[in-house]
Coordinates of C-alpha atoms in Angstrom, one line a residue:
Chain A
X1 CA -22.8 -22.1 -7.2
X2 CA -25.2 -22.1 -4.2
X3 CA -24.6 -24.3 -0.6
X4 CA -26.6 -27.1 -1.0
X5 CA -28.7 -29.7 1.1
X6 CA -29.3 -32.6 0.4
X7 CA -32.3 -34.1 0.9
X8 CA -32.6 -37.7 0.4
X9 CA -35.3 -39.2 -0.9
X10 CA -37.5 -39.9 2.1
X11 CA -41.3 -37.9 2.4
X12 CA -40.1 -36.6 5.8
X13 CA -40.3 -32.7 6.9
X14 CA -38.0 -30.4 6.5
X15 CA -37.3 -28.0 8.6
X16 CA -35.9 -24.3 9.3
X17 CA -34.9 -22.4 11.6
X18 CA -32.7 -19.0 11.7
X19 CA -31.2 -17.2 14.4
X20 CA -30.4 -13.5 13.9
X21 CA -27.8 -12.1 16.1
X22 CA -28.5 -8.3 15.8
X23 CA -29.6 -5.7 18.1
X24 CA -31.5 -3.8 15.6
X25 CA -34.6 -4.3 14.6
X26 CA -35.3 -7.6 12.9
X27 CA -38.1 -8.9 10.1
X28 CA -37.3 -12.5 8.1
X29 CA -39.2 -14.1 5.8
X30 CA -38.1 -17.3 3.9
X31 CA -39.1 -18.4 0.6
X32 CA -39.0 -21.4 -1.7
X33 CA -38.6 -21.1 -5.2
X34 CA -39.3 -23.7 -7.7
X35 CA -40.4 -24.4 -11.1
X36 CA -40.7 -20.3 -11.5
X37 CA -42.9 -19.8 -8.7
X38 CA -42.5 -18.1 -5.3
X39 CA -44.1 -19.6 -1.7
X40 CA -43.6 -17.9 1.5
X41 CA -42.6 -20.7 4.1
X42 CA -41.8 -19.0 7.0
X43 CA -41.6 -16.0 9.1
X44 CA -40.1 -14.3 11.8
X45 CA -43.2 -13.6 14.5
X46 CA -41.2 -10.6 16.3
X47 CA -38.3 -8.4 15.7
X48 CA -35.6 -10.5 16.8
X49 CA -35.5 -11.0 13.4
X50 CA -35.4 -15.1 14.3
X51 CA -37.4 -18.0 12.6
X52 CA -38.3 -20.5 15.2
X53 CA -37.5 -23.8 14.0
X54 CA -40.6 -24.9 11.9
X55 CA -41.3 -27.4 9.4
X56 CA -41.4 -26.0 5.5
X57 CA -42.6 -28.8 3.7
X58 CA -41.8 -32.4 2.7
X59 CA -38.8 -33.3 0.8
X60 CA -39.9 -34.9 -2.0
X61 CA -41.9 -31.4 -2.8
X62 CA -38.5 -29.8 -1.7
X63 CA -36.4 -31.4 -4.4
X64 CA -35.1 -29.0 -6.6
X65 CA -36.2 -25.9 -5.0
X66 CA -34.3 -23.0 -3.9
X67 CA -34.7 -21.7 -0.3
X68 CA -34.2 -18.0 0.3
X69 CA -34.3 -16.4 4.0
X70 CA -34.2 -13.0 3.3
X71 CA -33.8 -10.2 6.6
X72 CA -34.6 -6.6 7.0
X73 CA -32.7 -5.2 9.7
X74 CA -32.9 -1.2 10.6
X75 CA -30.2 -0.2 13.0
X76 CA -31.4 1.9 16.1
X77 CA -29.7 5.2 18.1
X78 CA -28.3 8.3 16.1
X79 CA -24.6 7.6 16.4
X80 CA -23.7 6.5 13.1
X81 CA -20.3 5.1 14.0
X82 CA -22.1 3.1 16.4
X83 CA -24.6 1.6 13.4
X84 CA -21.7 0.8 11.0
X85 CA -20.0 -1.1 14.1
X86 CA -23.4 -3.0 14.3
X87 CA -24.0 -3.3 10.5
X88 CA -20.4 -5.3 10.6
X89 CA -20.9 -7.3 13.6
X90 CA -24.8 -8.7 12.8
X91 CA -24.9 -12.0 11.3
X92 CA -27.6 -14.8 10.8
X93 CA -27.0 -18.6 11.2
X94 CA -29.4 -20.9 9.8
X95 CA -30.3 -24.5 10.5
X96 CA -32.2 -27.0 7.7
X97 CA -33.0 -30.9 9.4
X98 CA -35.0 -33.2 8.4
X99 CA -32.8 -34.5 5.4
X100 CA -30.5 -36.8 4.4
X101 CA -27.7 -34.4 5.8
X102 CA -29.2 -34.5 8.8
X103 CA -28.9 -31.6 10.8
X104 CA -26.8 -28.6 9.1
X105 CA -26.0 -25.0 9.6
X106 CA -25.2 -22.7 7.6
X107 CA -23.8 -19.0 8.3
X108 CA -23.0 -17.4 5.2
X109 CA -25.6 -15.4 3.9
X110 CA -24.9 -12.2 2.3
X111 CA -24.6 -8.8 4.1
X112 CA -25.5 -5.4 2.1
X113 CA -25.4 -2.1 4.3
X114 CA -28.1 0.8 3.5
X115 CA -27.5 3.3 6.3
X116 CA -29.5 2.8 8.9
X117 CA -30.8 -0.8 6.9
X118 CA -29.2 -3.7 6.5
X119 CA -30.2 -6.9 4.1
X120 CA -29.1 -10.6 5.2
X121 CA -30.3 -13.3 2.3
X122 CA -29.5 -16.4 2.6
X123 CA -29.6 -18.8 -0.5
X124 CA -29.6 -22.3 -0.4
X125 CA -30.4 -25.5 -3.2
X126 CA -32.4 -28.3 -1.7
X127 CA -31.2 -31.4 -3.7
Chain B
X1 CA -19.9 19.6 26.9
X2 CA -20.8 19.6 23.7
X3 CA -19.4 17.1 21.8
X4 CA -18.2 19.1 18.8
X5 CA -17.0 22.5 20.3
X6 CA -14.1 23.1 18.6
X7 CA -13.1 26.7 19.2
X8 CA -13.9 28.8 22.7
X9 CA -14.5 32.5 21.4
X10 CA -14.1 34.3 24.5
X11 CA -14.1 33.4 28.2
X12 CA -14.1 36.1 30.8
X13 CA -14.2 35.6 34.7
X14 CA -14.9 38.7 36.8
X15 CA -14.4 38.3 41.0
X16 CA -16.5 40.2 43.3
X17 CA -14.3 39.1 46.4
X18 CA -10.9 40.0 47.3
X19 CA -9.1 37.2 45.5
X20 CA -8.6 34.9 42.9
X21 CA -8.8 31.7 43.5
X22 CA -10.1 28.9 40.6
X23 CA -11.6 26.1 42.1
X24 CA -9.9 22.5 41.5
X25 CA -12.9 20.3 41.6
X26 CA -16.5 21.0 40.0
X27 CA -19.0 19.5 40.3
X28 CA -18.7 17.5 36.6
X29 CA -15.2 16.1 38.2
X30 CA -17.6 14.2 40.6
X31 CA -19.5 12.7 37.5
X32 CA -19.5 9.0 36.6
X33 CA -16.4 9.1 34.2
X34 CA -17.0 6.7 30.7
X35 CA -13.3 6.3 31.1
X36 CA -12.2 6.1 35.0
X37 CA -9.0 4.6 33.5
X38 CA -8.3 8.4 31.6
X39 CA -9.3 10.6 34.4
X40 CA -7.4 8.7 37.1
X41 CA -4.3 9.5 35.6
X42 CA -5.5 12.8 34.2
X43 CA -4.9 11.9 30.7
X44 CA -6.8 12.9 27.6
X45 CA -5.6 10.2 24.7
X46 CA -5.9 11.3 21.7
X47 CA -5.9 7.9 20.2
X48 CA -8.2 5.3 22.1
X49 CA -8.3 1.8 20.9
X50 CA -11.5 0.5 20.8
X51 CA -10.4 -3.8 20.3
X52 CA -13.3 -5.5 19.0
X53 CA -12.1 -9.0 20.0
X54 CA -9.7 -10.2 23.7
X55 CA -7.1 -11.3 20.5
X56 CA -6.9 -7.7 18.9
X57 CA -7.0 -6.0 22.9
X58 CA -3.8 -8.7 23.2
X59 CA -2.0 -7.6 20.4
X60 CA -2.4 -4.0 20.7
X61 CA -0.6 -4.2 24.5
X62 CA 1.9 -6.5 22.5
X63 CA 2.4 -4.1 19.6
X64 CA 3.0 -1.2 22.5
X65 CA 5.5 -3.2 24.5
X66 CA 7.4 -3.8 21.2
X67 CA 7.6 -0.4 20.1
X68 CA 8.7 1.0 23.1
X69 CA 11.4 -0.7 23.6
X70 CA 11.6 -0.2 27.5
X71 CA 9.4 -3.3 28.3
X72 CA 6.5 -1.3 29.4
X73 CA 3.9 -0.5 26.6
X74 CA 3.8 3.2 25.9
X75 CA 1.1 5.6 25.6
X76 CA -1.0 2.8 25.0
X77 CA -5.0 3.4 26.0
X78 CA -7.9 1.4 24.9
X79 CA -11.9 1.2 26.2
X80 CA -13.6 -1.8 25.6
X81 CA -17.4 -3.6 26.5
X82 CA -16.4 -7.2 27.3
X83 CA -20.7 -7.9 26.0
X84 CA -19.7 -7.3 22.6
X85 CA -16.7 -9.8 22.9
X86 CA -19.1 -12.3 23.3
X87 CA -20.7 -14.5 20.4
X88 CA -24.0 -14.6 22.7
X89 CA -26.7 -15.7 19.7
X90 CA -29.4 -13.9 21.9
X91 CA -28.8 -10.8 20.9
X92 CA -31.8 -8.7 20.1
X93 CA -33.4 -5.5 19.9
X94 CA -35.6 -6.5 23.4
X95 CA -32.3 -7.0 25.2
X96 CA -30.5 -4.2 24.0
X97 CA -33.3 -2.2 25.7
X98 CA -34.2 -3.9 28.2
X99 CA -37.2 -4.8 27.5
X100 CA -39.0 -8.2 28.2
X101 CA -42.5 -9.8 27.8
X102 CA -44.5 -9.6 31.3
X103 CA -44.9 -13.4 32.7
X104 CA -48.0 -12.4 34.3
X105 CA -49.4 -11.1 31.0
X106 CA -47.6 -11.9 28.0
X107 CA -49.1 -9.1 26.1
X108 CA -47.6 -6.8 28.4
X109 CA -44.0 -5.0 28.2
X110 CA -42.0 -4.7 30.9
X111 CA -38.4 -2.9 31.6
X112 CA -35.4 -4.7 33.1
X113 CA -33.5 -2.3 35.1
X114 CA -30.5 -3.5 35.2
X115 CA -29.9 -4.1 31.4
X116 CA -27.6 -1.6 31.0
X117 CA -25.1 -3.8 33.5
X118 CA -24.4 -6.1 30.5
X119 CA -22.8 -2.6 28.9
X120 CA -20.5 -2.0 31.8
X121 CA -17.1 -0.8 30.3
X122 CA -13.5 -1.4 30.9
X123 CA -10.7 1.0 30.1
X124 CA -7.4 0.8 30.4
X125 CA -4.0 2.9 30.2
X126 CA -0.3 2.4 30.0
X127 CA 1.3 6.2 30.0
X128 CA 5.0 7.7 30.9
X129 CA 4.1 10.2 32.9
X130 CA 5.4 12.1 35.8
X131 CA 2.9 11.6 38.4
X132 CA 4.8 12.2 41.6
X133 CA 4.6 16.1 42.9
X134 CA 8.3 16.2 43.8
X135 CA 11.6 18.0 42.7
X136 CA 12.8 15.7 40.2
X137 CA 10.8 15.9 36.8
X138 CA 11.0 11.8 36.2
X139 CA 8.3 9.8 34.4
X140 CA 6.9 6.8 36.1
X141 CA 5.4 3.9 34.3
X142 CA 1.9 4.3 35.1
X143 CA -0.9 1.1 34.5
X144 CA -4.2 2.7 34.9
X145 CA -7.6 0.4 34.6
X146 CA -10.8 1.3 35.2
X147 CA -14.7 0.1 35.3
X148 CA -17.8 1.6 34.4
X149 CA -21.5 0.4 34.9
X150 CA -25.0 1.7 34.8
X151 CA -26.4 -0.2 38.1
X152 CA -30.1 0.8 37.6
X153 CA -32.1 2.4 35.1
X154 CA -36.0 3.2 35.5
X155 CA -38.5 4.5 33.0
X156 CA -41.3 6.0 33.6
X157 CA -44.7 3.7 33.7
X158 CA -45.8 2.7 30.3
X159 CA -42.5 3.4 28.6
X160 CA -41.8 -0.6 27.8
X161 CA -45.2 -0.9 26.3
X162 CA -44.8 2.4 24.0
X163 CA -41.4 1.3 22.9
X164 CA -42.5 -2.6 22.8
X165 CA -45.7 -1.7 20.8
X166 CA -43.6 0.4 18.8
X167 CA -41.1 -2.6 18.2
X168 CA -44.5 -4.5 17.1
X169 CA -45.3 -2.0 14.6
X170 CA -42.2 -2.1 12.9
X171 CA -42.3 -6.1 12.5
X172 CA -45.5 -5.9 11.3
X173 CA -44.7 -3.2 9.0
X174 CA -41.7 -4.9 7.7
X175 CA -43.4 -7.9 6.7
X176 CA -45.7 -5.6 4.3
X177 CA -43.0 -4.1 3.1
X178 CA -41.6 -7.8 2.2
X179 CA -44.2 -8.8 0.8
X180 CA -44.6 -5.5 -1.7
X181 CA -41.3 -6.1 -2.9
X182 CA -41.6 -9.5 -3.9
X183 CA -40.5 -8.8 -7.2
X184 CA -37.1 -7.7 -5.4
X185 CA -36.7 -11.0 -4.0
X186 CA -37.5 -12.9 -6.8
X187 CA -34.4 -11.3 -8.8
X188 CA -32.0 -11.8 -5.4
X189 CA -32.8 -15.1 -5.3
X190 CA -32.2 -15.7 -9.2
X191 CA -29.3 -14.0 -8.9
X192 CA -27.8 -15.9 -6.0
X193 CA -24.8 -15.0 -3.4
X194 CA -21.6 -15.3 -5.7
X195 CA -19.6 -12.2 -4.2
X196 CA -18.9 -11.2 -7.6
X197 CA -22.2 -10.4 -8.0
X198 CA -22.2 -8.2 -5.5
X199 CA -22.7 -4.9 -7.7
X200 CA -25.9 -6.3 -9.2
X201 CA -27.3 -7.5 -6.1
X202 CA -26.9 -4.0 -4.5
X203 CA -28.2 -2.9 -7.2
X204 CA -31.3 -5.1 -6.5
X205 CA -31.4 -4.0 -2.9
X206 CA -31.4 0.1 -3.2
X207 CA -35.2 -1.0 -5.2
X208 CA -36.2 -2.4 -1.9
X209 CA -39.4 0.3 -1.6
X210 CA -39.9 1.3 2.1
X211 CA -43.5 3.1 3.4
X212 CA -44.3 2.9 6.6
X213 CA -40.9 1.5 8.5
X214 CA -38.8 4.8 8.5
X215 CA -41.5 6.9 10.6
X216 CA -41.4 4.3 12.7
X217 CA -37.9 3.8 13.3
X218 CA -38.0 7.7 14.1
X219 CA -40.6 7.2 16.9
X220 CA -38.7 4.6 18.6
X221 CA -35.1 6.3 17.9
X222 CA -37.2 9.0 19.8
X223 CA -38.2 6.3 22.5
X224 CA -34.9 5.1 22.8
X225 CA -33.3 8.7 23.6
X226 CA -35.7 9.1 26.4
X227 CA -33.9 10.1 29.6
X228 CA -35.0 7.8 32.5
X229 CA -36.7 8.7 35.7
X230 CA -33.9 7.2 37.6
X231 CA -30.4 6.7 36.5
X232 CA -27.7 5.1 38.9
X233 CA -24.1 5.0 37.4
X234 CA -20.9 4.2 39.5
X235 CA -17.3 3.7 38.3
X236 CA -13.6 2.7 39.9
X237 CA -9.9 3.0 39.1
X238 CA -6.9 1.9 40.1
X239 CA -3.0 3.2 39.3
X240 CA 0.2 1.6 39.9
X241 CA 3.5 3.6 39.1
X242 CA 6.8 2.3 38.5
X243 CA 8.9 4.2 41.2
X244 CA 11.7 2.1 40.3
X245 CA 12.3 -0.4 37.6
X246 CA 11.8 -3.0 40.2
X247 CA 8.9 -1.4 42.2
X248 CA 5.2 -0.5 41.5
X249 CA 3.6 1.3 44.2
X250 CA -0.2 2.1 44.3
X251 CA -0.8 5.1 42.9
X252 CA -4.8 6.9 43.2
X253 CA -7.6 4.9 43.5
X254 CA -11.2 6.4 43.1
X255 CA -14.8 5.7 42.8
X256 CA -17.6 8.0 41.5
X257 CA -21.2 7.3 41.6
X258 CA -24.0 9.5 40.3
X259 CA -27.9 9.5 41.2
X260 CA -30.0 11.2 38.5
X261 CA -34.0 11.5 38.1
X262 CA -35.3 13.3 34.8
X263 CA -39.0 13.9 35.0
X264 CA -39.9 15.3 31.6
X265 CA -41.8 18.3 31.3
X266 CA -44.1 17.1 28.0
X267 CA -45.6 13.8 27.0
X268 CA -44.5 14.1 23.4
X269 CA -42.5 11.3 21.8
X270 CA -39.6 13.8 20.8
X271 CA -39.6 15.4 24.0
X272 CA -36.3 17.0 25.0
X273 CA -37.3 19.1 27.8
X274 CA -36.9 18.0 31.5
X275 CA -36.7 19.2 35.5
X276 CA -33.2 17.1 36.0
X277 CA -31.7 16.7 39.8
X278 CA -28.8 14.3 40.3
X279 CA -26.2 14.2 43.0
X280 CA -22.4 12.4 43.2
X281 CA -19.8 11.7 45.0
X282 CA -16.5 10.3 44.5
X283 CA -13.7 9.0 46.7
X284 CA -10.4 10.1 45.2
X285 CA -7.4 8.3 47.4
X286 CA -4.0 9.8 46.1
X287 CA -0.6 8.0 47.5
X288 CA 1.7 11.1 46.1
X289 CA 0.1 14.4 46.8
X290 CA 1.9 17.2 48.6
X291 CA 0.0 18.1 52.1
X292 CA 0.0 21.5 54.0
X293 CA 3.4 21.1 54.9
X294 CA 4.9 20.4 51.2
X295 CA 5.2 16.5 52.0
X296 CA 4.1 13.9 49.8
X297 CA 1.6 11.7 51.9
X298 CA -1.4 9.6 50.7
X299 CA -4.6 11.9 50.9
X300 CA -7.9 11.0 50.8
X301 CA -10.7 13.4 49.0
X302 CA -14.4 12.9 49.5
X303 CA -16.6 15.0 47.2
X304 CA -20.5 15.0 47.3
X305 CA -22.4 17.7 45.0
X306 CA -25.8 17.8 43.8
X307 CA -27.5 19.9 40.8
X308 CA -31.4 20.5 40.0
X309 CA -32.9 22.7 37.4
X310 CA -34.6 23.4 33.8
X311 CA -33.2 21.9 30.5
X312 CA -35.0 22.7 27.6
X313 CA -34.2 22.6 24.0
X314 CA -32.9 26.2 24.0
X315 CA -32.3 26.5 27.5
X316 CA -30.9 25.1 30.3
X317 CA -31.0 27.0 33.8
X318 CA -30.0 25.9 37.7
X319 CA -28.3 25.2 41.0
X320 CA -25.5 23.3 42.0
X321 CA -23.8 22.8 45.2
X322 CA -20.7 20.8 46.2
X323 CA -19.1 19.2 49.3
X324 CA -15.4 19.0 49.7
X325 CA -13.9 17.4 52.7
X326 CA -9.8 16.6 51.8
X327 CA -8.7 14.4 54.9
X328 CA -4.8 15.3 55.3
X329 CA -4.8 19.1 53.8
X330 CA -8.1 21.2 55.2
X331 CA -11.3 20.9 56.7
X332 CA -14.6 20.5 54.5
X333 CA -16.1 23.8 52.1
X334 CA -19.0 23.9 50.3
X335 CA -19.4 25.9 46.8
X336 CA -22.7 26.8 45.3
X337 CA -23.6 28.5 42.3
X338 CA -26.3 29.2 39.4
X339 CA -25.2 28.0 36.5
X340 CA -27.6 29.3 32.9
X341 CA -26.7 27.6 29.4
X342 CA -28.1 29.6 26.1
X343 CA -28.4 28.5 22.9
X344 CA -28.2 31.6 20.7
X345 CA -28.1 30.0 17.6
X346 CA -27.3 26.3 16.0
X347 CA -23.4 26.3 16.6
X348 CA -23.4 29.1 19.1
X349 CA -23.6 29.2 22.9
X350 CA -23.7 31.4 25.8
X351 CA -23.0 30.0 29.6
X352 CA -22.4 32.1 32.8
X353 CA -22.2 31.1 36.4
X354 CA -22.7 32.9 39.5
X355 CA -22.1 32.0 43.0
X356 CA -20.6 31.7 46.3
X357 CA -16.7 29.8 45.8
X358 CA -15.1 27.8 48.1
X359 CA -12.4 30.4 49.3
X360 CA -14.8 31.8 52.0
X361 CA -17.4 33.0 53.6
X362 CA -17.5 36.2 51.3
X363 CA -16.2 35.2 48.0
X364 CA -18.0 34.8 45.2
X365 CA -17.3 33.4 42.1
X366 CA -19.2 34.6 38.6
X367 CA -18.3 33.8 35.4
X368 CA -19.6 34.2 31.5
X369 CA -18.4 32.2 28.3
X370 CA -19.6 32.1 24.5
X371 CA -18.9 28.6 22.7
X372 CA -19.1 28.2 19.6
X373 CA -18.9 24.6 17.9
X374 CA -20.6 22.5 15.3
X375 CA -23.9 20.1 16.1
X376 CA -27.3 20.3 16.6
X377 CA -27.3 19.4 20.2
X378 CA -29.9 20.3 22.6
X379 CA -28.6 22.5 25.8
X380 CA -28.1 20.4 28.4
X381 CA -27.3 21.2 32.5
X382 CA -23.2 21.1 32.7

C-alpha cells in the first residue's frame, strides 16, 4: 500500500517539488501514471538532482493517478568506501501542495545501490 | 607512501661521512597531517572511529570511559568531518566541488576556493601513554585533539567550465537514458515500494540500460583527481597529560602548514604528470623534552623545508631541502638531498636519496630502498 495524497475535489494545481541531498551527480524525472498510460511531469534541470517546485497538473485530472519521481544518481571519486558511505547517507524529500492535504512531505522513497549508481523512486497515490 | 605497501623487501643506507647519524625530522614530518591529533602524540591507531553522527562520537567516548574502568577513556581515537554531521539539504555535486554559476554570466563556471574549508577535519585521541622522557616508565593520560583544513584551493583557468560542462553532459545524458528505459519505470512503478518487494525491484533496476553516462563519469572522475595549481593546507594540535590524577599539564602543541603549486605537464583529461614545488613549516612546542643538559624543559622546534621536481606516472624525480632551528637544544641546520622514485613494475618500487645530512658540513647522507606493495598507484614525490 502506497503513501497517499489526498486531493480534494477542487480544479486547483498541484504541485511538486523534490529536493535531493546527494553529492553525486543527480538526474530526476517524475511521472504520472493513470489509466495505463505514462506522462512525464517534471524534471530535474541540473544535476543536483532537485525538481524545483512546479505545478503538474489539476487535481481533478490527478485523481487516481500514481506519481512516481524516480532519480539516477552516479557517485563521484575512486574510493569505494567513500561511495558506499555516500550511497547510505543520500536521500530525497519530496513535497506535493495544492491539495486538500495541504502542504505535505514525504521522505521515504526507496534506495537501491549499483556501485557507483544509485536509484531513489518515490511512489505516491493521488486520491 | 603508498597506500597499500605492505612488505619493505630490502632497505640499505650506505654513509659517505664519518658517522652515522639518522635524521629525526624529514621533510614529510613538516606535511599537513590528516590526523594532527595522531601525530601529536606519535600514535598510529590501528582502529579509528570514524562517528557518523555527534550521538555515535558521544557514545564511543562513553563506551571507552566505561571499559576502562579508570575514568579516562582508553586507547580511544576517532576522526570526524563535522559537514557531514549536518542535515544541510543543499548538498550537491556543484558544492562538493566547488563549483558555482558566474553572476556576471550565468553560463559561465566558476571555482570557489575555499570549498574545501567546509571539509576541515577534527581528530581526536584519548591514549595511556608514557610521554614524559624521564626515569620512571609511567603512563600519563594523554587527550590529544586536532584540526585540519584546506584554506585555498586554485585550479587552473577553464577547469570549472570543463568540469561544469562536463556535469551538463551527464544531466543531459541521464535524462536520455530515462527516457530509454521507460519500460523500466513503468514496471517500478507497478510494482510499488513495499520492502518486501525489494528482490523484484532490484531485479527491475540491474535492466536500467546505460550508454553514454559511464564515459562521462570517467572524464569528470578524471576532472575531479586533478591536482590544483595552488593548494594551501594548515593543521593544529593540542595535548594535555595527566601528570597526576589531579593534574593535566599541557603537553605539545604544533601547527603545520603546507604551500603546494602543481602545473601539469599535459592538457589531457587523465593527465597524471606534473612539475610539483611545495614548501612547509611547522611549529612543534614540546613541554617534556630533555635539553642539552638531560633536563626536561619546554622546547620549541621551527621547521621550514621545501621540495620541487618531476612526477610522472612512472617516475618521480627531485630536490628537497629543510630548515631546522630547535630553540632550547642547538642552533639551526639545513639538510638537502635528491630524492628519485621508480616504478619498476605494478606492485614494485625502487627509491634512493642522496644528499648533504644535517650532521655537518661534510656528511652526506645516501640511501636506496625497494618496496613492494599492492595498487596501481602512480609515483608520486615523497
Amino acid at each position: 500500500m502506497e503513501k497517499t495524497y489526498n486531493l480534494g475535489n477542487s480544479v486547483s494545481s498541484i504541485s511538486l517539488g523534490a529536493d535531493i541531498d546527494t553529492i553525486g551527480l543527480a538526474a530526476s524525472r517524475a511521472t504520472i501514471y493513470k489509466d495505463g498510460s505514462a506522462t512525464a511531469v517534471a524534471h530535474s534541470v541540473d544535476a543536483t538532482g532537485d525538481i524545483a517546485n512546479q505545478e503538474i497538473g489539476k487535481s481533478n485530472d490527478l485523481k487516481g493517478s500514481r506519481l512516481q519521481v524516480f532519480t539516477k544518481i552516479a557517485l563521484t571519486g575512486s574510493d569505494a568506501g567513500l561511495r558506499a558511505a555516500e550511497a547510505e547517507q543520500l536521500s530525497g524529500t519530496y513535497m506535493l501542495a495544492g491539495g486538500r492535504d495541504g502542504l505535505k512531505t514525504y521522505t521515504h522513497s526507496t534506495k537501491d545501490y549499483v556501485d557507483p549508481n544509485v536509484f531513489l523512486q518515490f511512489l505516491v497515490d493521488l486520491i | 607512501m603508498k597506500k597499500y605497501i605492505i612488505f619493505i623487501l630490502l632497505c640499505a643506507a650506505g654513509r659517505a661521512g664519518a658517522q652515522v647519524q639518522t635524521p629525526t625530522v624529514s621533510l614529510k614530518d613538516l606535511a599537513v597531517p590528516s590526523s594532527p591529533a595522531f601525530v601529536i602524540t606519535d600514535i598510529t591507531p590501528t582502529l579509528v572511529q570514524n562517528p557518523a553522527t555527534p550521538k555515535a562520537f558521544v557514545l564511543g567516548v562513553a563506551q571507552s570511559y566505561q571499559q576502562s574502568g579508570t575514568g579516562f577513556p582508553n586507547n580511544y581515537s576517532a576522526e570526524f568531518t563535522p559537514y557531514w554531521w549536518l542535515k544541510l539539504h543543499s548538498r550537491s555535486v556543484y558544492n562538493a566541488q566547488g563549483i558555482h554559476r558566474s553572476k556576471r554570466d550565468t553560463t559561465k563556471w566558476v571555482t570557489d576556493p575555499t570549498a574545501g574549508l567546509k571539509y576541515t577535519s577534527i581528530s581526536t585521541a584519548f591514549v595511556n601513554k608514557d610521554m614524559i622522557p624521564d626515569t620512571a616508565k609511567t603512563t600519563q593520560k594523554v587527550f590529544a585533539v586536532g584540526i585540519h583544513a584546506t584554506l585555498l584551493k586554485i585550479y587552473a583557468k577553464g577547469y570549472a567550465q570543463e568540469l561544469g560542462g562536463s556535469i551538463a553532459d551527464w544531466h543531459r545524458a541521464a535524462q536520455d537514458e530515462i527516457d530509454n528505459n521507460q519500460k523500466m519505470l513503468d514496471a517500478l512503478a507497478k510494482l510499488g515500494s513495499d520492502p518486501k518487494d525489494s528482490v523484484e525491484r532490484k531485479k527491475i533496476i540491474a535492466e536500467f540500460s546505460q550508454k553514454k553516462t559511464p564515459g562521462i563519469l570517467e572524464n569528470i572522475n578524471s576532472l575531479i583527481a586533478r591536482k590544483p595549481l595552488f593548494n594551501l593546507d594548515i593543521a593544529g594540535a593540542y595535548s594535555a597529560y595527566g601528570v597526576t590524577d589531579q593534574e593535566a599539564r599541557t603537553g605539545r602543541v604544533g601547527a603545520w602548514t603546507t604551500l603546494s603549486s602543481y602545473i601539469p605537464l599535459s592538457t589531457q583529461i587523465d593527465n597524471k604528470n606534473y612539475f610539483e614545488i611545495s614548501a612547509s613549516a611547522r611549529y612543534l612546542s614540546d613541554h617534556f623534552q630533555k635539553n642539552d643538559l638531560d633536563q626536561i624543559v619546554r622546547v620549541d622546534n621551527t621547521d621550514i623545508g621545501g621540495k620541487a621536481g618531476f612526477s610522472f606516472s612512472q617516475l618521480s624525480i627531485g630536490v628537497e631541502s629543510l630548515y631546522r632551528h630547535t630553540k632550547g637544544i642547538s642552533g639551526g641546520s639545513v639538510r638537502t638531498i635528491g630524492i628519485i622514485n621508480v616504478k619498476l613494475a605494478e606492485n614494485l618500487y625502487i627509491n634512493g636519496a642522496f644528499g648533504k645530512d644535517f650532521a655537518g658540513p661534510n656528511k652526506l647522507i645516501s640511501a636506496f630502498g625497494i618496496n613492494w606493495g599492492f595498487g596501481t598507484e602512480k609515483v608520486d614525490l615523497p
